[in-house]
XYZ file of C-alpha atoms in Angstrom:
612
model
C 21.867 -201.222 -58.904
C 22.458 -197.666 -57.671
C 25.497 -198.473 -56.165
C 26.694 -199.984 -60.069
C 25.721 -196.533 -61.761
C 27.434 -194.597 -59.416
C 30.852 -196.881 -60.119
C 30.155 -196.638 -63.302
C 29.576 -192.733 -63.048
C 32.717 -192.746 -60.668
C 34.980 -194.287 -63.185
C 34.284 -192.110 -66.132
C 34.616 -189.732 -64.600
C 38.136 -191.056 -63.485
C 38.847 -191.515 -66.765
C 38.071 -188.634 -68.530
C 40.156 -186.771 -65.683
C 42.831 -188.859 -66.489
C 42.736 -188.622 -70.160
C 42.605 -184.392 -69.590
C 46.516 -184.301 -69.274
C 49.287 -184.710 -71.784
C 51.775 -187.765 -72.031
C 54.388 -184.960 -71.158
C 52.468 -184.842 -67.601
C 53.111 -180.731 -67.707
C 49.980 -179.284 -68.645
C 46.000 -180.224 -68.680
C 44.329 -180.779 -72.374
C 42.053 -178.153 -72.290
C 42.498 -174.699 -73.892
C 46.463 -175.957 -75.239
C 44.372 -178.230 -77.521
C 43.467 -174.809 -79.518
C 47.236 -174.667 -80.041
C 48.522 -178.551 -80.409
C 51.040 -177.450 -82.532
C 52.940 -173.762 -82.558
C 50.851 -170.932 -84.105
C 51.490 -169.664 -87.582
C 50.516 -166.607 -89.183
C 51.170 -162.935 -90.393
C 51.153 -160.021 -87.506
C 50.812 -156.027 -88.563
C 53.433 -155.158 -86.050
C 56.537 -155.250 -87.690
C 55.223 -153.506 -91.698
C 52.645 -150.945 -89.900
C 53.179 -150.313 -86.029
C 49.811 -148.760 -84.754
C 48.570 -147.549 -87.824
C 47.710 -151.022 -89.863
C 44.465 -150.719 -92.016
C 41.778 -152.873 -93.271
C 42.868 -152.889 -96.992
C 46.237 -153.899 -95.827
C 45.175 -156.835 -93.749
C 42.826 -158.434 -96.314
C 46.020 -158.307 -98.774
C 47.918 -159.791 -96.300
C 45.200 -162.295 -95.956
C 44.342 -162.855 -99.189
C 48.127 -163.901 -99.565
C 48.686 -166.381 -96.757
C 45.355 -167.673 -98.465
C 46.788 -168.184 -101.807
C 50.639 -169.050 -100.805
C 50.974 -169.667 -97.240
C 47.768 -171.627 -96.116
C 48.437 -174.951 -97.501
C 51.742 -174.772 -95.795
C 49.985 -174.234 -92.038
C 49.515 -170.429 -92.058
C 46.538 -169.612 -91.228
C 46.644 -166.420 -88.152
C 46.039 -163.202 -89.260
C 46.763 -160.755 -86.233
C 45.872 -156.737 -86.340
C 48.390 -155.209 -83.971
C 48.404 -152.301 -81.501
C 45.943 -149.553 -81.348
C 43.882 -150.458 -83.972
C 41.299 -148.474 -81.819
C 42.884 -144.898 -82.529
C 41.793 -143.117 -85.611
C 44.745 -141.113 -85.907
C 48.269 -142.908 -84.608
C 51.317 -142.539 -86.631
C 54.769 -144.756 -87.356
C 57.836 -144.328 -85.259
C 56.269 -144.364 -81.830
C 52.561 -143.488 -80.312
C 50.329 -140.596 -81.035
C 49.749 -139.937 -77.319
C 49.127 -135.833 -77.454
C 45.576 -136.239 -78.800
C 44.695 -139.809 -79.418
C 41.075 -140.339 -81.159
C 40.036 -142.972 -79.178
C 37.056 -145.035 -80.505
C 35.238 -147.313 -77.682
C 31.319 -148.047 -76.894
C 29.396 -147.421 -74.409
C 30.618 -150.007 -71.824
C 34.377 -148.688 -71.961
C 35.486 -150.944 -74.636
C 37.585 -150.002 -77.566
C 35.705 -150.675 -80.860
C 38.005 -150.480 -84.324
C 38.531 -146.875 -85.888
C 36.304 -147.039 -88.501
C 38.444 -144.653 -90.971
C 41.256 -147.206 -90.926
C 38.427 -150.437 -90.431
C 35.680 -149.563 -92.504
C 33.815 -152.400 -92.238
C 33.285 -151.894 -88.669
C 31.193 -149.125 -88.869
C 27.833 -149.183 -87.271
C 28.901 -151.303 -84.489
C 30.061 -154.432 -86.056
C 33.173 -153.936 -84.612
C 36.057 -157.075 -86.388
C 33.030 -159.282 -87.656
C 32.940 -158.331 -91.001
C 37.029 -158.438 -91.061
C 36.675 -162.232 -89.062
C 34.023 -163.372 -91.305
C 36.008 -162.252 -94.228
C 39.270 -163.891 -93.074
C 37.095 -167.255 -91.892
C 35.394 -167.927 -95.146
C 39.405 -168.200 -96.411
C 39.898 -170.672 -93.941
C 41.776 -168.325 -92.040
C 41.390 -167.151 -88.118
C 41.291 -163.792 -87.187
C 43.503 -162.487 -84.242
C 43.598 -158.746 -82.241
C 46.561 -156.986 -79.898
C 45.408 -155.294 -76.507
C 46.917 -153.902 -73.666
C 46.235 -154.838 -70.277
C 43.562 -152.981 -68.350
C 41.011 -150.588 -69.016
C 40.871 -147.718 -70.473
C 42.457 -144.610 -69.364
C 39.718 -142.465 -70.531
C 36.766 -145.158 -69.828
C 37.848 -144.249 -66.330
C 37.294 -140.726 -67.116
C 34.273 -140.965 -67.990
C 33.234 -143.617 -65.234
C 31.478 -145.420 -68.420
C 29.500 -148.239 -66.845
C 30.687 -152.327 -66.484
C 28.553 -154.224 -68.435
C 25.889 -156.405 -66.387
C 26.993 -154.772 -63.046
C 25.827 -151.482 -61.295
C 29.591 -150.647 -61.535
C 31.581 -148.215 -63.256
C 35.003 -148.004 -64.352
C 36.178 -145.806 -61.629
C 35.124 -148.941 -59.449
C 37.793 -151.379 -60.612
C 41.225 -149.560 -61.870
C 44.133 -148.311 -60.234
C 46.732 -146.055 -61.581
C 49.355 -148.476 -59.647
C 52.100 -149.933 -62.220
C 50.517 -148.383 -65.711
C 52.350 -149.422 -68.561
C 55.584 -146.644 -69.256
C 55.557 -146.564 -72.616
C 51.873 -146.641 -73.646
C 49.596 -145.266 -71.155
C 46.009 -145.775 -73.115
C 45.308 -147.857 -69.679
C 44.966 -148.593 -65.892
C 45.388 -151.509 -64.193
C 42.179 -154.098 -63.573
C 42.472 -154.761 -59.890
C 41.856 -158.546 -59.252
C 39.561 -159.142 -56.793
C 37.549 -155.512 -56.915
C 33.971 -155.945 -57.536
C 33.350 -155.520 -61.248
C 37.045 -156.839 -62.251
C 36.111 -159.802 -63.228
C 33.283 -158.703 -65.427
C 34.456 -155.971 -67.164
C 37.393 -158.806 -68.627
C 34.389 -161.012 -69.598
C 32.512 -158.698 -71.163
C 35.832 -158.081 -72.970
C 36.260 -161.065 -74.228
C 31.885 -161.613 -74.646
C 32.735 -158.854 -77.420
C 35.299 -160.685 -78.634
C 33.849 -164.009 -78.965
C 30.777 -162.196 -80.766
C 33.321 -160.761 -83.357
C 34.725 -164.132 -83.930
C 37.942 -164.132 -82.791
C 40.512 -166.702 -82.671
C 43.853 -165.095 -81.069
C 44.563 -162.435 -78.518
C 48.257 -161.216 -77.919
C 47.843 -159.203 -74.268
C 50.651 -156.336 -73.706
C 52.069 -155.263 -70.876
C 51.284 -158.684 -69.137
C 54.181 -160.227 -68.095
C 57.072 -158.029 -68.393
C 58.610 -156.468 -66.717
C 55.806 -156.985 -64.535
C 54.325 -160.193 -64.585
C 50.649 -159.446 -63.644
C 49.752 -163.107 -62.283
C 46.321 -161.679 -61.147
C 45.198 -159.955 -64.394
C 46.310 -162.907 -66.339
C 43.998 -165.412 -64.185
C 41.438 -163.070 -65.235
C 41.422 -163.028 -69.026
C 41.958 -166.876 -68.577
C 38.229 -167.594 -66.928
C 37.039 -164.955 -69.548
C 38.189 -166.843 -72.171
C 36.978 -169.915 -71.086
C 33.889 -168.370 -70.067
C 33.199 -167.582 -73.529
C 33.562 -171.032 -75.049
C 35.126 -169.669 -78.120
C 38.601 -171.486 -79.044
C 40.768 -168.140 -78.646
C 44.511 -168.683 -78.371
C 46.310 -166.817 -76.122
C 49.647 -165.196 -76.442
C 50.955 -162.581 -73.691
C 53.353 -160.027 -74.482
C 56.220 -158.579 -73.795
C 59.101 -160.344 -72.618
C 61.534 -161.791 -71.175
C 58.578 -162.740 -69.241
C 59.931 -163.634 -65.412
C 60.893 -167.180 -65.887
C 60.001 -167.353 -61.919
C 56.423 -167.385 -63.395
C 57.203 -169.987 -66.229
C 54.887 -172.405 -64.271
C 52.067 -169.926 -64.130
C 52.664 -168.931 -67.845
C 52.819 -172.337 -69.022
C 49.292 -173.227 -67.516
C 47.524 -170.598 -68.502
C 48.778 -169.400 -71.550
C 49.211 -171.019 -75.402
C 52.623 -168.678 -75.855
C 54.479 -166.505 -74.195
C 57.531 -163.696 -75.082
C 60.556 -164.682 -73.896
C 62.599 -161.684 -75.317
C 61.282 -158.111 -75.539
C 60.473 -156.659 -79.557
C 63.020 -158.377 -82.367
C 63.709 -157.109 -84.888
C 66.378 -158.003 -88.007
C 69.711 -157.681 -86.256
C 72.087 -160.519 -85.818
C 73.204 -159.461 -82.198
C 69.766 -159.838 -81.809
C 68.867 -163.138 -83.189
C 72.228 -164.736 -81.559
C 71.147 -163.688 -78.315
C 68.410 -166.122 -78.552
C 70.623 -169.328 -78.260
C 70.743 -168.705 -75.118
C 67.513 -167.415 -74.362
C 66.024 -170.735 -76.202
C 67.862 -172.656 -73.799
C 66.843 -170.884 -70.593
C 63.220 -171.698 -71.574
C 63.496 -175.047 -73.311
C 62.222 -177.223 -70.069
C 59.184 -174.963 -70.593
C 57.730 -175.953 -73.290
C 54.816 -178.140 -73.081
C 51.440 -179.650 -75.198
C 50.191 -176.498 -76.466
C 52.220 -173.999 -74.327
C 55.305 -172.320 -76.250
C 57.974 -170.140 -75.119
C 57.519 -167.610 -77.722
C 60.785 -166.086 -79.574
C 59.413 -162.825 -81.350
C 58.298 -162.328 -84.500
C 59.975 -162.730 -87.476
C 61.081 -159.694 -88.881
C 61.400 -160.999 -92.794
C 60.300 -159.778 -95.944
C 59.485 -156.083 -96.356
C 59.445 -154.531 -92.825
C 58.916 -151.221 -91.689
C 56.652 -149.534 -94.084
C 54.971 -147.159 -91.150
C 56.770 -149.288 -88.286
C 58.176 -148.157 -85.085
C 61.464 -149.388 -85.778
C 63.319 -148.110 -89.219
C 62.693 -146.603 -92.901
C 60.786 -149.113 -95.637
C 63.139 -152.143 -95.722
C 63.462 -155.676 -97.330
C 64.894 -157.503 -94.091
C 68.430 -156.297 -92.568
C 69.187 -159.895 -92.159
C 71.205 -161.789 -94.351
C 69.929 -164.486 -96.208
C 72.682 -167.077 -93.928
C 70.848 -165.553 -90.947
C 68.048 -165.938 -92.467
C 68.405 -169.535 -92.958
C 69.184 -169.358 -89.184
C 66.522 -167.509 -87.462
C 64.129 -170.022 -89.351
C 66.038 -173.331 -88.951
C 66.311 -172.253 -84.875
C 63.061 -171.142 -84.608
C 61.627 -174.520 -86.108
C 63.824 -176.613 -83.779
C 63.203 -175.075 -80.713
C 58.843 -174.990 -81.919
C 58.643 -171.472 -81.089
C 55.348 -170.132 -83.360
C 56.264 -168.395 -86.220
C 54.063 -164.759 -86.674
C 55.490 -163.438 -89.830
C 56.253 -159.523 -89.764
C 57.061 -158.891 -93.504
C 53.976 -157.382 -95.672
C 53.511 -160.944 -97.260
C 52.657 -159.422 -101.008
C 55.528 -157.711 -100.795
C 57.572 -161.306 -100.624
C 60.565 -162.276 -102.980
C 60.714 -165.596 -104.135
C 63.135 -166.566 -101.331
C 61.220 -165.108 -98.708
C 58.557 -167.706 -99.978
C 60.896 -170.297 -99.741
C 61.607 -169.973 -95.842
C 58.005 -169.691 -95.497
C 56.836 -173.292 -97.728
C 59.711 -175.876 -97.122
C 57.820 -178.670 -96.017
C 60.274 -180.341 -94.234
C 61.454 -177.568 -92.341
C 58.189 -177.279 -91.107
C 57.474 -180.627 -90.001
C 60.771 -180.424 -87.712
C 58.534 -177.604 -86.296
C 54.785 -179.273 -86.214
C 56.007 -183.008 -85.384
C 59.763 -182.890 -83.775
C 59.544 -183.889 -79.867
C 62.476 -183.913 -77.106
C 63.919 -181.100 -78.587
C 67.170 -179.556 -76.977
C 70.547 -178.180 -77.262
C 73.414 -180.256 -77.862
C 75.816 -176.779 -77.365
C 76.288 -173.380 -77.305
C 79.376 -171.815 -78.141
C 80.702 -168.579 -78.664
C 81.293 -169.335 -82.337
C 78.767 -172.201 -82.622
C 75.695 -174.179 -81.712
C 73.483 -177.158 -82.283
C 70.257 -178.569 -81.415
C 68.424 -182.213 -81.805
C 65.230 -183.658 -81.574
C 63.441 -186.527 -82.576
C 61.076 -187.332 -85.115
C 58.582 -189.908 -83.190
C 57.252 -192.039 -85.802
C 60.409 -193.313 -87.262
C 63.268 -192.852 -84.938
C 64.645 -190.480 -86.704
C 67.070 -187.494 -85.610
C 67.211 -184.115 -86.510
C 69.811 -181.438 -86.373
C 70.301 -177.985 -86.402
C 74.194 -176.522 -86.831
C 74.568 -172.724 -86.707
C 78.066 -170.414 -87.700
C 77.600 -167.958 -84.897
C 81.165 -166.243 -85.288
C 81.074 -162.485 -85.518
C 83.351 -160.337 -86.617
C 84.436 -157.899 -83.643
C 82.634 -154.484 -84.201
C 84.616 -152.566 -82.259
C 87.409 -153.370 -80.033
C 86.888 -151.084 -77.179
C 90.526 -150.624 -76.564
C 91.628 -148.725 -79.729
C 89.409 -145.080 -78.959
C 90.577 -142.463 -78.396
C 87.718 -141.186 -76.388
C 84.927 -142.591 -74.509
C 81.711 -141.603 -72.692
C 81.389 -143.861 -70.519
C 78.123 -145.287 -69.752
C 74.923 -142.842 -70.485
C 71.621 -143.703 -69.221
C 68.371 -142.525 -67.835
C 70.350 -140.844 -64.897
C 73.143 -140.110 -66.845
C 72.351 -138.444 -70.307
C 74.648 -136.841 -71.763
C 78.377 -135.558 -71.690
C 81.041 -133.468 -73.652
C 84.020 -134.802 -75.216
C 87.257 -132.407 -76.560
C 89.900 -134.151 -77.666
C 93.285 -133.948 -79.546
C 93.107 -135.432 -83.035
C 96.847 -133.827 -84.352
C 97.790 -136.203 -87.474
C 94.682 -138.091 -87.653
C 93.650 -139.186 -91.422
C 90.440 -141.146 -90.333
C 87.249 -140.249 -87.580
C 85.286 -142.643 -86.715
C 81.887 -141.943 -84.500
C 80.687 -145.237 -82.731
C 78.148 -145.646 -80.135
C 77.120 -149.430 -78.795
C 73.974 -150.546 -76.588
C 76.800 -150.851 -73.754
C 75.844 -154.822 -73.844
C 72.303 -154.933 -72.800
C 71.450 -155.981 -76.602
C 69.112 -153.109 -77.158
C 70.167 -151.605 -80.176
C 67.549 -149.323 -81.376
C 68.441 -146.599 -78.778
C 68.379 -143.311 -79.883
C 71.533 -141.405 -79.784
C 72.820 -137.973 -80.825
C 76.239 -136.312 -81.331
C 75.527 -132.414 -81.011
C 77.271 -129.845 -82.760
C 80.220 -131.906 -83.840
C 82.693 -129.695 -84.378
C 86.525 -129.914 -86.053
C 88.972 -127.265 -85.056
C 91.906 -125.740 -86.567
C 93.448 -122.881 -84.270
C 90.834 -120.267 -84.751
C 89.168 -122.153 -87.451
C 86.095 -124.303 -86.878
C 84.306 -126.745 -89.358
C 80.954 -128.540 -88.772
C 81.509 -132.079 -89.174
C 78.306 -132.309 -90.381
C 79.125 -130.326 -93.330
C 81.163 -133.094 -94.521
C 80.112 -136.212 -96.342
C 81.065 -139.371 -94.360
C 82.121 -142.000 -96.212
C 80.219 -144.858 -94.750
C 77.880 -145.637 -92.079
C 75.941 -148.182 -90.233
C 72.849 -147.640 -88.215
C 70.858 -150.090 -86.803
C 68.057 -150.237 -89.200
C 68.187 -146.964 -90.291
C 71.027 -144.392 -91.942
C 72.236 -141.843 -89.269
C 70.473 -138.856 -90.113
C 72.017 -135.103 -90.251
C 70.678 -132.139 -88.313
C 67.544 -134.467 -86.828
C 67.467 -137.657 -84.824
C 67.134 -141.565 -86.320
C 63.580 -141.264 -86.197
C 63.450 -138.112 -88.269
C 62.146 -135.587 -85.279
C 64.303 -132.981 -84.256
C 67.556 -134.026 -81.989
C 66.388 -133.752 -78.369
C 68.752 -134.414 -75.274
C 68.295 -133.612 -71.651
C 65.198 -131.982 -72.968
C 66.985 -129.422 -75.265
C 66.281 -129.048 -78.728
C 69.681 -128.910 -80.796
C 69.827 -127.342 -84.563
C 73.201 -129.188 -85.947
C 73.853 -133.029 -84.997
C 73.608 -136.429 -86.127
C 71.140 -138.824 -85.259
C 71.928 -142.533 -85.061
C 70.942 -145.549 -83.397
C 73.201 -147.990 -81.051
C 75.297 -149.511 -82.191
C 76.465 -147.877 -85.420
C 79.904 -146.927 -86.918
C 80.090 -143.663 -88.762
C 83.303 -142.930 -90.887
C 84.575 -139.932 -91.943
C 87.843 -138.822 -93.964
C 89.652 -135.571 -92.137
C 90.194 -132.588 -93.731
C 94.259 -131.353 -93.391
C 94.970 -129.547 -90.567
C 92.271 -130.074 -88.221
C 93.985 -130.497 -84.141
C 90.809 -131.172 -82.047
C 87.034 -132.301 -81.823
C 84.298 -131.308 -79.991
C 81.258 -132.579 -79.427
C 77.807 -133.386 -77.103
C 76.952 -136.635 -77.306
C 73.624 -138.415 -75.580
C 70.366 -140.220 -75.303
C 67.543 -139.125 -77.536
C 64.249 -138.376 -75.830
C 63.150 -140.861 -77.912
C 64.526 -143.925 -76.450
C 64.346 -142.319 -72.940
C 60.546 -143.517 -72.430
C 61.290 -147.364 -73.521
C 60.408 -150.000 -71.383
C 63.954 -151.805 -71.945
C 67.418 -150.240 -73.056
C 68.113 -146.615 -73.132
C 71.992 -147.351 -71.673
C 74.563 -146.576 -74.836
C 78.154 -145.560 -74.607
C 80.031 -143.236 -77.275
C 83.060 -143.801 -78.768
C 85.950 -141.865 -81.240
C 88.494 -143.663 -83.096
C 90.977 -142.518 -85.569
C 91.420 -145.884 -86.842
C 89.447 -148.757 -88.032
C 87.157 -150.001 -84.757
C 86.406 -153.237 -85.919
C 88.359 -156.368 -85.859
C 89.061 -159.224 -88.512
C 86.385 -160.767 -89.985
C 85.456 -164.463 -89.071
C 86.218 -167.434 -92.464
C 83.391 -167.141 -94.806
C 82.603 -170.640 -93.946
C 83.383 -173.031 -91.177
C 83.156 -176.920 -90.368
C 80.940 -177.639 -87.426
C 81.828 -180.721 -86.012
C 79.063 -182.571 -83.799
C 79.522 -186.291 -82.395
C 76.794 -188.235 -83.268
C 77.580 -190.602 -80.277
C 76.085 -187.493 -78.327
C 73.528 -187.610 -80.156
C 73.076 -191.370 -79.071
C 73.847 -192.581 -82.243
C 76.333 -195.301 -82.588
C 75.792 -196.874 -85.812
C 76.131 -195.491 -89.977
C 73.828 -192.683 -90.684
C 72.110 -191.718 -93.912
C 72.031 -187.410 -93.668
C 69.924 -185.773 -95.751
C 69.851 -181.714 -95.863
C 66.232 -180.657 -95.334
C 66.688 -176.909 -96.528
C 67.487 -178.317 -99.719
C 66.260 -182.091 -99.857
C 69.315 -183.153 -101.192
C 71.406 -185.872 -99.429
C 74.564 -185.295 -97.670
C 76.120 -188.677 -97.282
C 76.390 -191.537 -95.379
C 78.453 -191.258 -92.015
C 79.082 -192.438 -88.595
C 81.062 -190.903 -86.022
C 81.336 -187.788 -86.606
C 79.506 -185.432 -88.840
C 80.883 -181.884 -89.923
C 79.162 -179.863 -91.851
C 80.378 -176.681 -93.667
C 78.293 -173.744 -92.690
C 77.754 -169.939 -93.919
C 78.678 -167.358 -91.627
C 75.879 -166.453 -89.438
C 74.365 -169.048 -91.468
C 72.830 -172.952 -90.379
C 72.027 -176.431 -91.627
C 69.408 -178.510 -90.663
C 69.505 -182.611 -91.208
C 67.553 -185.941 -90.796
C 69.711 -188.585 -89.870
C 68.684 -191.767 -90.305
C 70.277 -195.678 -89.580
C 71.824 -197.376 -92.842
C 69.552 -200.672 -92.599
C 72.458 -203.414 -92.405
């Protein structure tokens, strides 16, 4: 009789164990069920940088509610700093932060941008609001504890420990330093991240993106950490950790412990930026798994950069082809989508990406998904939609037009970089009709650098002529217009730590053009890094270049034919196609199918056997 109840006993248990991991055999059912299919949602990031307030999220919210929600949207995620009273766009208010945090050294919300938070509540009223719209409620932080926590040795709640007892100023984040590193294993550690996450479990929170996790340090330790808190709590709070390219040496690690992960550092709307991710998608394809997803960015659609850290008030940069592209890659290779774009702000298009149903079951319901190539000028991915046996499949027009052709300046800087800053240039420009200033990210596709050309200056025997006394005739900057006498970001032009009067201030890459007065035999110039760009995590390598003719080379067709094989596809037979952008479709065809694409643009398709 015993010996029956304990088989019994023994074999449920067997069971259950065995039922606690996915078909794929990658990853256990157990926090990845909070995620079963990629997250969707709205983050403050990309609109409102560190200075997002509580009016603005409940209209962002009260949006996705109305619009979005029926669709799958339902995350709505407060970014960075929402602890410091008085931060401001373009970069961090780190000269005299007003930090807001309780008495156990954790940050509470400023209550002058969070009203509702006042008198302790902390996000409740905010989560309580979002929740009765049937939304969930997510929050940024950085890794660690606070840098002025430690300060003030503020106590670890439930321990005789203080802050001073756990942190190390070892590998603090470069670009943000509101913290210090948690030391795994230290008495205390493990406490003060669950009474972290105790807070936020009491607060009702759903989503946590954690910065300065996993690159360029991946901090396995920390991240073990904030796992058991999480679990600890018993709340269902998905978590995402930031930035990227996280190591993919640690994509087993990531992929157990995490619901998504960055796999490229911040994106935002430019196409050398968006292409890059073909390749990036494929590098981390093998790692996706049942509630674990390699994590592409945000999307940086809509109207962007309203108090960001990158560029001016903006509808998106991208096209609407690209457009079409980031979301038709995005939803084939099931990366979650986190909107960026201050949703009441959206166009009727902008809608459109956001609600096409079918589009978004490729992303929700499509399994084995995976490259079929990646060219230079083209691409396309496939998957499978499980309950019928159908195929889908993304095409992309990746060919670019040639920017600049290297070969054709007159001068060059070579590279600049941390080490490296700045240099002079005077050259001869006898008989030249045309100037053109051009600096690139010198290929390490960061192109928000911040770069300067000091006191350009034309000559003319004795006579001089600021060029910035001229009008150019056309520009392109990054996602913002150069800028005369101040850098991109509007502060005054800073390189190698001196302040400079006269100058313009553009980002890499851009191409300023200028017509030349008569006359004028040489140019002179300092070019170099901005101090802005000097404390990034990533980038800060450009390289300047002058032409007297037209950098850029020809531009690509409007439109191209993609050809794919369907027998690589595995598909033999006649196909029905149908387009699922636009529901219409396409034909019947077997063989070969060759769509006609956009530039920068893409198709997506559900190909299905004729029935004989």
């Amino acid at each position: 009789m015993i010996r029956s109840k304990f088989c019994k006993i023994a074999l449920a248990i067997l069971c259950l164990s065995a039922s606690s991991y996915s078909v794929q055999g990658q990853t256990k059912k157990d926090f990845h069920d909070w995620a079963a299919t990629p997250p969707m949602g709205w983050n403050s990031w990309d609109c409102f940088g560190p200075t997002v307030t509580e009016a603005e999220v409940k209209a962002n919210a009260d949006y996705m509610s109305k619009y979005l929600k029926p669709y799958g949207w339902d995350y709505i995620v407060v970014d960075i700093r929402w602890y410091v009273g008085n931060d401001k766009a373009h970069g961090y208010n780190e000269k005299d932060p007003d930090y807001v945090l309780d008495q156990y050294g954790r940050f509470m919300p400023a209550i002058n941008r969070f009203p509702s938070a006042a008198g302790g509540k902390g996000f409740k009223p905010l989560a309580d609001y979002l929740h009765k719209k049937g939304l969930k409620f997510g929050i940024h932080i950085m890794r660690g504890i606070p840098v002025i926590a430690v300060k003030q040795n503020l106590p670890i709640k439930g321990t005789n420990l203080t802050a001073k007892d756990i942190y190390s100023d070892k590998d603090q984040c470069k670009w943000l330093r509101d913290m210090y590193t948690v030391v795994p294993g230290k008495p205390g550690a493990q406490e003060y991240y669950n009474s972290l996450f105790e807070l936020y479990a009491s607060w009702g929170l759903d989503f946590v993106k954690i910065d300065d996790l996993s690159s360029p340090i991946y901090f396995e330790g920390e991240i073990d950490m904030i796992r058991k808190a999480i679990d600890r709590t018993g709340r269902k709070i998905v978590l995402s950790t930031s930035p990227g390219e996280t190591p993919i040496a640690h994509a087993d690690h990531v992929q157990k412990n995490a619901n998504m992960w960055r796999t490229v550092g911040d994106f935002w709307d430019s196409w050398q930026q968006l292409k890059e991710h073909f390749e990036v998608f494929e590098r981390w394809n093998k790692w996706r798994a049942y509630g674990a997803y390699p994590d592409g960015d945000m999307l940086p659609l809509g109207r962007i950069g309203i108090r960001a850290e990158r560029g001016d008030p903006r509808m998106t940069a991208f096209t609407k082809d690209e457009q079409y592209t980031l979301m038709t890659l995005w939803s084939i290779f099931k990366s979650p989508l986190m909107f960026g774009g201050n949703l009441p702000d959206n166009d009727p298009f902008t809608l459109s990406l956001l609600t096409n149903k079918n589009v978004l079951k490729v992303l929700n319901e499509s399994t084995n998904n995976k490259p079929l190539f990646t060219d230079k000028d083209k691409a396309a991915w496939m998957a499978d939609e499980p309950k019928t046996g159908a195929k889908y499949l993304a095409v992309f027009n990746t060919a670019d037009q040639k920017l600049v052709s290297e070969e054709k300046a007159v001068w060059n800087s070579r590279l600049l970089s941390r080490t490296s800053q700045s240099t002079k240039l005077d050259i001869d420009i006898s008989n030249a009709k045309k100037l053109y200033l051009v600096v690139n990210d010198s290929g390490d596709n960061t192109d928000w650098d911040h770069a300067n050309w000091i006191e350009p200056t034309l000559y003319k025997g004795k006579d001089s002529i600021k060029l910035t006394s001229l009008k150019w005739r056309k520009a392109t900057s990054g996602w913002q217009k150069p800028k005369l006498n101040q850098s991109v970001s509007g502060n005054s032009l800073i390189t190698n730590k001196i302040k400079y009067e006269n100058g313009i201030g553009t980002h890499s890459n851009s191409i300023i053009e200028f017509d030349l007065p008569e006359g004028y035999t040489r140019f002179k110039a300092i070019v170099g890094l901005d101090e802005a760009c000097i404390s990034q995590n990533v980038g800060a390598t450009v390289k300047f270049f002058v032409f007297t003719q037209d950098p850029s080379g020809p531009p690509p067709p409007l439109t191209s034919k993609i050809p794919v094989n369907l027998k690589d596809m595995g598909l033999s037979d006649s196909y029905l196609i149908t387009d699922l952008w636009s529901g219409k479709v396409v034909g019947q065809f077997s063989g070969e199918f060759a769509p006609e694409i956009n530039s920068h643009g893409a198709g997506l398709y559900k190909i299905v056997k004729v029935s004989k």
